[in-house]
PDB file of C-alpha atoms in Angstrom:
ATOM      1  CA  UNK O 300       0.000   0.000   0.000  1.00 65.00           C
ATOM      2  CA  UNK O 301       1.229   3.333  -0.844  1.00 79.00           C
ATOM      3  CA  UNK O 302       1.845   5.790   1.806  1.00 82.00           C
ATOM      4  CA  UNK O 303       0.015   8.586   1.444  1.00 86.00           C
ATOM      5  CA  UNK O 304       1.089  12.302   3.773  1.00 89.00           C
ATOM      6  CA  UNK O 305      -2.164  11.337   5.726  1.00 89.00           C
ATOM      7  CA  UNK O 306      -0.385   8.108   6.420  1.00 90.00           C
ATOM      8  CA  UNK O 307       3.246   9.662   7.002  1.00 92.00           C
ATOM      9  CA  UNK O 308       1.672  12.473   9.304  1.00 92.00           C
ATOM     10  CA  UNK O 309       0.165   9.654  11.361  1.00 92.00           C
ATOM     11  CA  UNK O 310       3.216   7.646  11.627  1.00 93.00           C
ATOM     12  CA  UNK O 311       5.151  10.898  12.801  1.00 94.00           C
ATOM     13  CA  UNK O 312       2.390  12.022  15.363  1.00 94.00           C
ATOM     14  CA  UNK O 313       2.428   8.199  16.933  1.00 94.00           C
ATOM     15  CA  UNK O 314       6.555   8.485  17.019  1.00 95.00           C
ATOM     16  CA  UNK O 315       6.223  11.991  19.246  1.00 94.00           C
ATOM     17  CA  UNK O 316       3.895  10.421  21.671  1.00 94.00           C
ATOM     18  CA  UNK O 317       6.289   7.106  21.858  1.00 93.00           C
ATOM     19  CA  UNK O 318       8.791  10.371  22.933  1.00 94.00           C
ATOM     20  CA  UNK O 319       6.968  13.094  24.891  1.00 92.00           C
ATOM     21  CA  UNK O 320       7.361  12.383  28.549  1.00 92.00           C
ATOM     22  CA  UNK O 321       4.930  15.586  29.628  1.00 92.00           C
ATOM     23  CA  UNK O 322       0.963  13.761  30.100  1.00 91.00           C
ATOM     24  CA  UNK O 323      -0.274  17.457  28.550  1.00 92.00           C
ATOM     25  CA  UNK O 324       1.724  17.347  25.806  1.00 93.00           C
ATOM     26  CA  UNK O 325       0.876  13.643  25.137  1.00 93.00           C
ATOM     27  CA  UNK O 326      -2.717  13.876  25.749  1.00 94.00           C
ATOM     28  CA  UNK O 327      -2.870  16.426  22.929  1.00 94.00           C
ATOM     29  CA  UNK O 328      -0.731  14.724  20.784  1.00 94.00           C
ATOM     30  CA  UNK O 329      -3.511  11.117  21.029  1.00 95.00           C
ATOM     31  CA  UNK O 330      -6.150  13.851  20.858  1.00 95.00           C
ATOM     32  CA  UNK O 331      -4.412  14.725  17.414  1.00 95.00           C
ATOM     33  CA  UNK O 332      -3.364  11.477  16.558  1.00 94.00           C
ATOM     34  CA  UNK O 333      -7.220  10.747  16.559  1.00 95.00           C
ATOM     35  CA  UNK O 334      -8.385  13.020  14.481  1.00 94.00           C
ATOM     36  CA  UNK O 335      -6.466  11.910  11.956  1.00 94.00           C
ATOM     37  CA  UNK O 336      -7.363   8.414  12.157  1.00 94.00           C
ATOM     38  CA  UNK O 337     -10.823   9.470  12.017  1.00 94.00           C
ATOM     39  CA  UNK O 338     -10.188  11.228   8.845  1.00 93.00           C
ATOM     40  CA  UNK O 339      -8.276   8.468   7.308  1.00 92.00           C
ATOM     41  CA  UNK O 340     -10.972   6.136   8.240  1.00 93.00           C
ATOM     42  CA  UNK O 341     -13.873   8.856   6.262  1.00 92.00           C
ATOM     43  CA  UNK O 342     -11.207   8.832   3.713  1.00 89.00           C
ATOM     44  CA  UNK O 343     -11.336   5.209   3.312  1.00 88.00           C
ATOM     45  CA  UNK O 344     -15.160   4.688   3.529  1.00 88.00           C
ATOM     46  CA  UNK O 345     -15.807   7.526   0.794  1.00 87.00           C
ATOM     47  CA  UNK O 346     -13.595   6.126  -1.793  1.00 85.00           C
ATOM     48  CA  UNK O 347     -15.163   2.418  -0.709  1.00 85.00           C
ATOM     49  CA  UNK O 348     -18.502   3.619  -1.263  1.00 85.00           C
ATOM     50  CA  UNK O 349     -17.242   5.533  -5.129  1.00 83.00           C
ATOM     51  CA  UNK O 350     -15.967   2.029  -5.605  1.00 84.00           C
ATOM     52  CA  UNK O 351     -19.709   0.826  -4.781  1.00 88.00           C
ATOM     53  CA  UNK O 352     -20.886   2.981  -7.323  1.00 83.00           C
ATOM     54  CA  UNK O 353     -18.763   1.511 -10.386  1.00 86.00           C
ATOM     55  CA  UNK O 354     -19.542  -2.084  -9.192  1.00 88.00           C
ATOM     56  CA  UNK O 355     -23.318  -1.689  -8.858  1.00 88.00           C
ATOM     57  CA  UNK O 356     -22.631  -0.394 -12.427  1.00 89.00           C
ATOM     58  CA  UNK O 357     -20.771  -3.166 -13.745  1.00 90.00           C
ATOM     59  CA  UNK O 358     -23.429  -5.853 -11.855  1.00 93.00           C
ATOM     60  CA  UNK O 359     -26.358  -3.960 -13.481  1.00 93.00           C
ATOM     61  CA  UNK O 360     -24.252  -4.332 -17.209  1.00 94.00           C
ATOM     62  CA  UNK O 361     -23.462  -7.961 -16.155  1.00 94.00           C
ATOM     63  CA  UNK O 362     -26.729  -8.462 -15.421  1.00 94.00           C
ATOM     64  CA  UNK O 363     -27.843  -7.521 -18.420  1.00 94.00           C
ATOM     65  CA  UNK O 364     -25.855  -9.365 -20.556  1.00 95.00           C
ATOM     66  CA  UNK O 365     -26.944 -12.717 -18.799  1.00 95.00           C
ATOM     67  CA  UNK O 366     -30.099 -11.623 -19.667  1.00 95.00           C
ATOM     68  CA  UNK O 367     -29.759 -11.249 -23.477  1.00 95.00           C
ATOM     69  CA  UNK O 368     -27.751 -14.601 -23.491  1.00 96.00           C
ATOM     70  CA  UNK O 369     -30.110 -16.363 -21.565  1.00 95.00           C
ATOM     71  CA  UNK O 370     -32.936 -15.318 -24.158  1.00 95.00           C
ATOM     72  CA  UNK O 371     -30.175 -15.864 -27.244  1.00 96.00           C
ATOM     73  CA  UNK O 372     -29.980 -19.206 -26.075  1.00 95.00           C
ATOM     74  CA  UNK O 373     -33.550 -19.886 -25.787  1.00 94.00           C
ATOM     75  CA  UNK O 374     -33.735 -18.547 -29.330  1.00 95.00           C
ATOM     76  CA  UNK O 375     -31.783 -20.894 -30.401  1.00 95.00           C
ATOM     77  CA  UNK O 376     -33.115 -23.986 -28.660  1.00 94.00           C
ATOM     78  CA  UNK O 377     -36.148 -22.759 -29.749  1.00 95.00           C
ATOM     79  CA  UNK O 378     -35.169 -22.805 -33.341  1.00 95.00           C
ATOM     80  CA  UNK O 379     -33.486 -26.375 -33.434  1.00 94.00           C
ATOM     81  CA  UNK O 380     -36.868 -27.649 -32.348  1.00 93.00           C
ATOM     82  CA  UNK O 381     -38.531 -26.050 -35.198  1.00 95.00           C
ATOM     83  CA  UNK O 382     -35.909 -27.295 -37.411  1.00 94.00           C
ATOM     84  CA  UNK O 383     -36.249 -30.864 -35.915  1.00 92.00           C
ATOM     85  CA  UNK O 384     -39.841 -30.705 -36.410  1.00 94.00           C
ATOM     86  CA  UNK O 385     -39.560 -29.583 -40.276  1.00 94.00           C
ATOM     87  CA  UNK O 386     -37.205 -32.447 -40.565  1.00 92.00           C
ATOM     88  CA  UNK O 387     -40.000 -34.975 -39.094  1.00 91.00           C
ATOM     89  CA  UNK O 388     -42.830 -33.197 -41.416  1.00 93.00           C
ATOM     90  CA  UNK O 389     -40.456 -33.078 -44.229  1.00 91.00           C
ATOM     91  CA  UNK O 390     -39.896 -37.198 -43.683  1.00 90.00           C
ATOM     92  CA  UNK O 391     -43.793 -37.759 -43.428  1.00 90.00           C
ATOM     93  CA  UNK O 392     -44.251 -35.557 -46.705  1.00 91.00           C
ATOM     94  CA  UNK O 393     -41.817 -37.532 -48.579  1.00 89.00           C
ATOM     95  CA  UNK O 394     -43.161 -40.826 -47.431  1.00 78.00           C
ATOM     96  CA  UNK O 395     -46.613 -40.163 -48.178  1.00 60.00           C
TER      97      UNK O 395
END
């Protein structure tokens, strides 16, 4: 996974609390180091739920497409019978 500033800020905020002795100073710093892991977590979720978006697509498409070959092949099915049953009239026409 690529490392993104988001990503490199974190890392740096959770290095200075490993550091910082002073509780204030820490506090703040988890306080920060919060925030941003809330924001990488909306982060996350929005470009999950874009990616929603262009798969819903794609299954409606898909969808779709089974439908058309489904009926092609019924088409055709249907045909061969007709085609077997012009063979059988065609054999009772010439035997007559």
């Amino acid at each position: 996974m690529v490392m993104t500033p988001l990503d490199n800020c974190l890392e740096a905020v959770r290095k200075r609390i490993k550091q910082t002795k002073d509780p204030d100073a820490r506090s703040e710093l988890v306080a920060i180091r919060n925030e941003l892991t809330a924001l990488k977590k909306k982060k996350i979720l929005a470009e999950l739920d874009k990616d929603s978006e262009k798969y819903r697509a794609l299954i409606e498409k898909l969808d779709a497409i089974s439908k058309a070959i489904k009926e092609t092949a019924d088409a055709i099915e249907a045909a061969s019978k007709s085609a077997a049953l012009l063979v059988q009239i065609a054999e009772l026409l010439t035997g007559v």
